[in-house]
PDB file of C-alpha atoms in Angstrom:
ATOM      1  CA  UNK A   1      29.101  13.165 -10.278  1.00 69.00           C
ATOM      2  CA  UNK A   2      30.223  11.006  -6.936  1.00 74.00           C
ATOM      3  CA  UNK A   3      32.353  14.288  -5.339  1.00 80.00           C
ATOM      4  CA  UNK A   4      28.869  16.012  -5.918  1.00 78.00           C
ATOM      5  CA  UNK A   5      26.826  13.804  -4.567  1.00 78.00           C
ATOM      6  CA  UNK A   6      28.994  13.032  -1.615  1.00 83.00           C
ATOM      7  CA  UNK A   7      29.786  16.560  -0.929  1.00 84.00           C
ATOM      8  CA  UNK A   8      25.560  17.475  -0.776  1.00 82.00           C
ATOM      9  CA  UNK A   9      25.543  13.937   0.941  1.00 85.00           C
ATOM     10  CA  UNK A  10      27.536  15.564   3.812  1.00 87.00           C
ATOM     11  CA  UNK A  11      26.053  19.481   4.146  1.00 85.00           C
ATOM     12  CA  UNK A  12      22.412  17.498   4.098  1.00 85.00           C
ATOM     13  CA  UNK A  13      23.716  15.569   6.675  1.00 89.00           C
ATOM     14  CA  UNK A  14      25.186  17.922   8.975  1.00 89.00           C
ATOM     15  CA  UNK A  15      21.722  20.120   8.594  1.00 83.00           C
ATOM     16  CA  UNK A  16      23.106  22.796   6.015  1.00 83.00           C
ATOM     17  CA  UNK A  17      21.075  22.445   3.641  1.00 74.00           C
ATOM     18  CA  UNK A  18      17.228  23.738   3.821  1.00 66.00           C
ATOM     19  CA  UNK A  19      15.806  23.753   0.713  1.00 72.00           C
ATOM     20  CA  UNK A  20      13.100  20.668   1.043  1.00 73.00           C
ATOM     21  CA  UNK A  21      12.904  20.828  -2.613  1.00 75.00           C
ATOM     22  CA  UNK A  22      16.832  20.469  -3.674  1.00 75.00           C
ATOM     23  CA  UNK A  23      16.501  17.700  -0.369  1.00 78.00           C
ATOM     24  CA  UNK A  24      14.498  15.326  -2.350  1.00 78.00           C
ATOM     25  CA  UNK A  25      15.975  16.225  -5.664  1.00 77.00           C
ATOM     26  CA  UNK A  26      19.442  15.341  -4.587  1.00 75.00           C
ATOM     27  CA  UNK A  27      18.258  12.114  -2.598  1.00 79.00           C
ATOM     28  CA  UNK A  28      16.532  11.127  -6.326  1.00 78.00           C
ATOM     29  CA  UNK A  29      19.450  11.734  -8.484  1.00 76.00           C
ATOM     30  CA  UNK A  30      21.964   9.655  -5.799  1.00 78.00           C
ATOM     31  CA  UNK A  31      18.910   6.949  -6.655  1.00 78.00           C
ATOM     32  CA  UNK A  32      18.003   6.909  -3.100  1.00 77.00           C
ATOM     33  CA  UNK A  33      13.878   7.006  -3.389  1.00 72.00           C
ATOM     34  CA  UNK A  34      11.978   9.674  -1.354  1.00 77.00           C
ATOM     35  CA  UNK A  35       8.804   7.866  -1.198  1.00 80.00           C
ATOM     36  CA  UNK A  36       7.771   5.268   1.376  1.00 85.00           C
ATOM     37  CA  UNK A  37      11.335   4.920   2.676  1.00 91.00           C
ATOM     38  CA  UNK A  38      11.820   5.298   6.715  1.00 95.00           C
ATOM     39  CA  UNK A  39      16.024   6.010   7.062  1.00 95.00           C
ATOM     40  CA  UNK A  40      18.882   5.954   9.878  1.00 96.00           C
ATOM     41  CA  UNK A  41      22.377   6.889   9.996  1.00 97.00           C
ATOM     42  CA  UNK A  42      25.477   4.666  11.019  1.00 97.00           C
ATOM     43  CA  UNK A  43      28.532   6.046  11.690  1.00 97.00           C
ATOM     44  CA  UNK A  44      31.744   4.411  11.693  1.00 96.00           C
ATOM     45  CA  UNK A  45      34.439   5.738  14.169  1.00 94.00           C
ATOM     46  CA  UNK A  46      37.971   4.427  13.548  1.00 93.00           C
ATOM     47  CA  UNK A  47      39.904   3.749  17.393  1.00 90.00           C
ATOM     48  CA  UNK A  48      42.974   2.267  15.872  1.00 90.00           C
ATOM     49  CA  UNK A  49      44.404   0.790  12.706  1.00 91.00           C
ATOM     50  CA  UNK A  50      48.180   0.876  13.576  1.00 87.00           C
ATOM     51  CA  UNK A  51      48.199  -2.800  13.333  1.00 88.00           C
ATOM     52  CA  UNK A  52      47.348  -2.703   9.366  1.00 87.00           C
ATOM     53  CA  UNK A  53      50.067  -0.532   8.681  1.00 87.00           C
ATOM     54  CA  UNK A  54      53.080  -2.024  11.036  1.00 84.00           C
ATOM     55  CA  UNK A  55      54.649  -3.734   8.678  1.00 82.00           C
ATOM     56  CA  UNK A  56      54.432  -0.969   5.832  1.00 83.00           C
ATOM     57  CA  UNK A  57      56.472   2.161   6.390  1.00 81.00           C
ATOM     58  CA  UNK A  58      56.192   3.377   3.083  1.00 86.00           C
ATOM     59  CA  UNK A  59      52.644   4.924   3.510  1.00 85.00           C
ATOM     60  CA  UNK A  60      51.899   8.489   4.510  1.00 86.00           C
ATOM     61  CA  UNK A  61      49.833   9.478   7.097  1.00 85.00           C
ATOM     62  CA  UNK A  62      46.826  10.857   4.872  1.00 88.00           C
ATOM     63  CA  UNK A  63      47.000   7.506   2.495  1.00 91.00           C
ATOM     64  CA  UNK A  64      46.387   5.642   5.572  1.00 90.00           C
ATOM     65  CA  UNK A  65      43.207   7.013   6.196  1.00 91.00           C
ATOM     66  CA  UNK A  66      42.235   7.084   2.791  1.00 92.00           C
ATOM     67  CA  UNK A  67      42.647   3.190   2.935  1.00 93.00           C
ATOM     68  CA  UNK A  68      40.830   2.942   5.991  1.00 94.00           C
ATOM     69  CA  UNK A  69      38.153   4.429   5.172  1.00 94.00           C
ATOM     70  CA  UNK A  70      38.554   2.436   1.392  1.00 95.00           C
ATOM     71  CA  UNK A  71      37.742  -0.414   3.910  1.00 96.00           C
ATOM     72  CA  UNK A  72      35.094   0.739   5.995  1.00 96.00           C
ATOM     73  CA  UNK A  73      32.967   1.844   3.339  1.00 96.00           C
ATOM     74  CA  UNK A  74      33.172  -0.798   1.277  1.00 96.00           C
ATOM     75  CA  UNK A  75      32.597  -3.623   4.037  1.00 97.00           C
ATOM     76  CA  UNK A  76      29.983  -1.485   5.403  1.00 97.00           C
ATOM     77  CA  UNK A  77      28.241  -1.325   2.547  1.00 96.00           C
ATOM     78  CA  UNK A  78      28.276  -4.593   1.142  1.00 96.00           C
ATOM     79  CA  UNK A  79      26.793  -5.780   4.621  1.00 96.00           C
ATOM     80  CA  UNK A  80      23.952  -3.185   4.309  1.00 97.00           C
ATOM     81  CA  UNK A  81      23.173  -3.579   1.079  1.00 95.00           C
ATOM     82  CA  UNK A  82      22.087  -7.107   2.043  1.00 93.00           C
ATOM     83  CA  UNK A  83      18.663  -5.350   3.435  1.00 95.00           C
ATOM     84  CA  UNK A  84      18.824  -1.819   2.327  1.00 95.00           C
ATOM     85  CA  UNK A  85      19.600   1.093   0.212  1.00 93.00           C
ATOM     86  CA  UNK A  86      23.080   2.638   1.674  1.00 93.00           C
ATOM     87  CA  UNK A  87      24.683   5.487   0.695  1.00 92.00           C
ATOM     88  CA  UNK A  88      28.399   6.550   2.691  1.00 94.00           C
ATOM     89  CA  UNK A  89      29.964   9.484   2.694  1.00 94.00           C
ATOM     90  CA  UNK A  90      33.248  10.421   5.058  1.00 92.00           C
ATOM     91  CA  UNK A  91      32.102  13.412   7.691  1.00 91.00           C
ATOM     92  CA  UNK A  92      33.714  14.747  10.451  1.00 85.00           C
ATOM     93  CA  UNK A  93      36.865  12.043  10.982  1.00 89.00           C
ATOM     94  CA  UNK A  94      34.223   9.491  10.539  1.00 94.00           C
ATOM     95  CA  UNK A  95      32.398   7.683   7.874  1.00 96.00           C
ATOM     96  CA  UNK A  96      28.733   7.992   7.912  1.00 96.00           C
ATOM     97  CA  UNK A  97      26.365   5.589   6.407  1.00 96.00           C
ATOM     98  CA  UNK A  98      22.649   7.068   4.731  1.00 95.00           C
ATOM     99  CA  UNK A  99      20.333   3.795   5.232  1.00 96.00           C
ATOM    100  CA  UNK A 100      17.161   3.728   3.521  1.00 94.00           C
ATOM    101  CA  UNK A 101      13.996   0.787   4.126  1.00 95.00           C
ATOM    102  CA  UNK A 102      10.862   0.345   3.368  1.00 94.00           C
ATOM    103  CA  UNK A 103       8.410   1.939   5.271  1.00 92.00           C
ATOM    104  CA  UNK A 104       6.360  -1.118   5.632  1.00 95.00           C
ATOM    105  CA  UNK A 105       9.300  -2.601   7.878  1.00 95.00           C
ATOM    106  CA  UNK A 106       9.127  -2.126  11.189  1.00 96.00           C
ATOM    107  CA  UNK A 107      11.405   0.654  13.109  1.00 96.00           C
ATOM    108  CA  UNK A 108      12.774  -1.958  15.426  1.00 96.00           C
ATOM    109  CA  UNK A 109      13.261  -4.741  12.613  1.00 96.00           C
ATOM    110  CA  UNK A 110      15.043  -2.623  10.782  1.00 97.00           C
ATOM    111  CA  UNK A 111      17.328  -1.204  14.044  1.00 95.00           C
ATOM    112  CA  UNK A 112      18.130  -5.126  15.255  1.00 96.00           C
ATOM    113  CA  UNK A 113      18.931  -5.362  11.693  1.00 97.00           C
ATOM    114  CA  UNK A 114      21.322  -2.690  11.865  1.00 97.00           C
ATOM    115  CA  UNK A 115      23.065  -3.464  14.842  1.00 96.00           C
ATOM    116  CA  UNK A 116      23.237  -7.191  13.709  1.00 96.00           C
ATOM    117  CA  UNK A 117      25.682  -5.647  10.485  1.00 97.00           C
ATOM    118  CA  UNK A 118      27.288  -3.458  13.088  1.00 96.00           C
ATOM    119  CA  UNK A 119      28.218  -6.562  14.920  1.00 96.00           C
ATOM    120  CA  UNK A 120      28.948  -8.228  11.304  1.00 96.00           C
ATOM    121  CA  UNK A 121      31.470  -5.291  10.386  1.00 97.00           C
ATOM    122  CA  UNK A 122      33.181  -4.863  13.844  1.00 95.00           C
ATOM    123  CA  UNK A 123      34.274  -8.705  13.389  1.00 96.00           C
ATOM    124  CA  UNK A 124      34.848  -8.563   9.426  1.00 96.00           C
ATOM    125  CA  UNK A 125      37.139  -5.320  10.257  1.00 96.00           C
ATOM    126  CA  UNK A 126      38.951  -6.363  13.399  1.00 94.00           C
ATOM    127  CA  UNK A 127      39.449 -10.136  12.096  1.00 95.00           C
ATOM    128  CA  UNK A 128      40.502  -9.517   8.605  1.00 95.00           C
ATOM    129  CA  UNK A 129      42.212  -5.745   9.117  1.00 94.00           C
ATOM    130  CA  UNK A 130      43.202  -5.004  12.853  1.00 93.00           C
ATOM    131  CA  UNK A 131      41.575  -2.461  12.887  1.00 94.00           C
ATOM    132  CA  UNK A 132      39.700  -1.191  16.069  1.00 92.00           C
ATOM    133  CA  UNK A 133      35.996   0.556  15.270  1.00 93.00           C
ATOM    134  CA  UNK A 134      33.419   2.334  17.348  1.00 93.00           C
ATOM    135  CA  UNK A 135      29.448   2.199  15.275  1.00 94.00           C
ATOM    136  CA  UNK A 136      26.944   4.351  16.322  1.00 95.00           C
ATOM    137  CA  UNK A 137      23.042   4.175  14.916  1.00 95.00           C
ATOM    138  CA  UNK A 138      20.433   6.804  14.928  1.00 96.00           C
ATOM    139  CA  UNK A 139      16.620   5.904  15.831  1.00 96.00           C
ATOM    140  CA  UNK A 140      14.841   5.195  12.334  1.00 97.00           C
ATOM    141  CA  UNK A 141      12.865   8.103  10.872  1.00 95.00           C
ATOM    142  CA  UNK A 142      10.466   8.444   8.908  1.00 92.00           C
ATOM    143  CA  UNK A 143      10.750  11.568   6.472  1.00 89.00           C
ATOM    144  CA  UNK A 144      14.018  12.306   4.066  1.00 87.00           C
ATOM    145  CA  UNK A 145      13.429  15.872   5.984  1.00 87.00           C
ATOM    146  CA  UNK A 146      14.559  14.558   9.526  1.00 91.00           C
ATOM    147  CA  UNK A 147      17.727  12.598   8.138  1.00 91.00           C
ATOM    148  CA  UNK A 148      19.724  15.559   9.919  1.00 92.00           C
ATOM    149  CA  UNK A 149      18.175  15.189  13.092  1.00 95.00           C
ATOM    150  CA  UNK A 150      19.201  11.478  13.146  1.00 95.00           C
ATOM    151  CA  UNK A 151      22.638  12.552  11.723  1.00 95.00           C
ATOM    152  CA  UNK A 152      23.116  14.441  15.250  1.00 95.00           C
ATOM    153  CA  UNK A 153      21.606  11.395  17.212  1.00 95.00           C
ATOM    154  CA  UNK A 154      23.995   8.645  15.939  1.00 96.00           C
ATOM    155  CA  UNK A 155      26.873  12.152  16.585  1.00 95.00           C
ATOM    156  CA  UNK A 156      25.731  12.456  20.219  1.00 94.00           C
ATOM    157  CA  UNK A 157      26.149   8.173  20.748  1.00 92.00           C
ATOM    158  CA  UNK A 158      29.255   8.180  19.264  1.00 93.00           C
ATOM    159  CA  UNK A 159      30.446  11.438  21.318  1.00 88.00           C
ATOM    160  CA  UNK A 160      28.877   9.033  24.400  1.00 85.00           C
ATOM    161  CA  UNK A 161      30.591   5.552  23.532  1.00 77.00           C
ATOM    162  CA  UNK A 162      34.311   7.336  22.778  1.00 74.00           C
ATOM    163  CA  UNK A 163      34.297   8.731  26.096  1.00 73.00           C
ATOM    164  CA  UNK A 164      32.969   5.311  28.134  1.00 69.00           C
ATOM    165  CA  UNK A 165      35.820   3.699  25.882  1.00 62.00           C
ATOM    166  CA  UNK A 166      38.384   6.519  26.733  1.00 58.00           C
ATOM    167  CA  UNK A 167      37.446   6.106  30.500  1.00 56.00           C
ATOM    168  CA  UNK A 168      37.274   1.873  30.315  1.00 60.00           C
ATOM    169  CA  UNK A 169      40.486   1.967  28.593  1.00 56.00           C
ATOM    170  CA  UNK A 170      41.856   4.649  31.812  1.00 56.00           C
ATOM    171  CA  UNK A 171      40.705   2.055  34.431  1.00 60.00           C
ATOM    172  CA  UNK A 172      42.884  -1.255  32.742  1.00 54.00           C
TER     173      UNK A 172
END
């Protein structure tokens, strides 16, 4: 089931889960292919979305986010799915995007490529939403086994770019 799937989706990614077997097992039954794939991880940081909501009081708190991150994933996914396999789960106040290529494809190819739908999403979701997002990309990999260490990469840039935007945003 999806809650099954998304729930392994986010232990794998945040490194709890160790079993190389069950690794590849759950990436095949989510129909994300273990062989001659290279991956990377997006995240997608949410700054502000207070413009969506200002006219609409009725909305909770919680609902909000739900919606928001409704949004993200499916904006963010349609965009990636252009070039690759993407799988998105929500982790850690974020939503994080699984992106799997070919291994033929070249590491940078497929990391302009990424950036170029980050750039693609941060209009799409500003223009068409208000609302204000942070992306953050991992370094491509080549094994299903090191999709946690890239997990913690694309953590570490967005723990970098929130603070030079919380410091910009102190010098206006």
């Amino acid at each position: 089931s999806r809650i099954m799937h998304n729930n392994y989706l986010r232990r794998f990614l945040r490194g709890r889960v160790e079993d190389d077997a069950s690794v590849k097992k759950i990436l095949q039954a989510m129909n994300c292919d273990t062989s001659g794939r290279k991956y990377a991880v997006m995240l997608f940081y949410v700054r502000d979305y207070t413009a969506l909501f200002a006219d609409d009081k009725t909305i909770g708190d919680e609902q909000r986010i739900d919606l928001v991150n409704f949004i993200i994933e499916n904006i963010a996914s349609e965009l990636i799915e252009g070039s690759y396999q993407c799988f998105m789960v929500e982790s850690e106040d974020m939503m994080a995007a699984l992106v799997s290529a070919d291994e033929k494809e070249k590491n940078a190819e497929i990391e302009n490529r990424l950036i170029a739908h980050g750039n693609e999403f941060l209009s799409a979701i500003d223009e068409n939403f208000n609302i204000s997002c942070c992306i953050s990309i991992s370094l491509v990999t080549n094994s299903c086994f090191d999709i946690p260490e890239a997990y913690r990469q694309a953590v570490d840039a967005m723990e970098y770019a929130c603070l030079l935007y919380t410091s910009d945003a102190a010098d206006d």
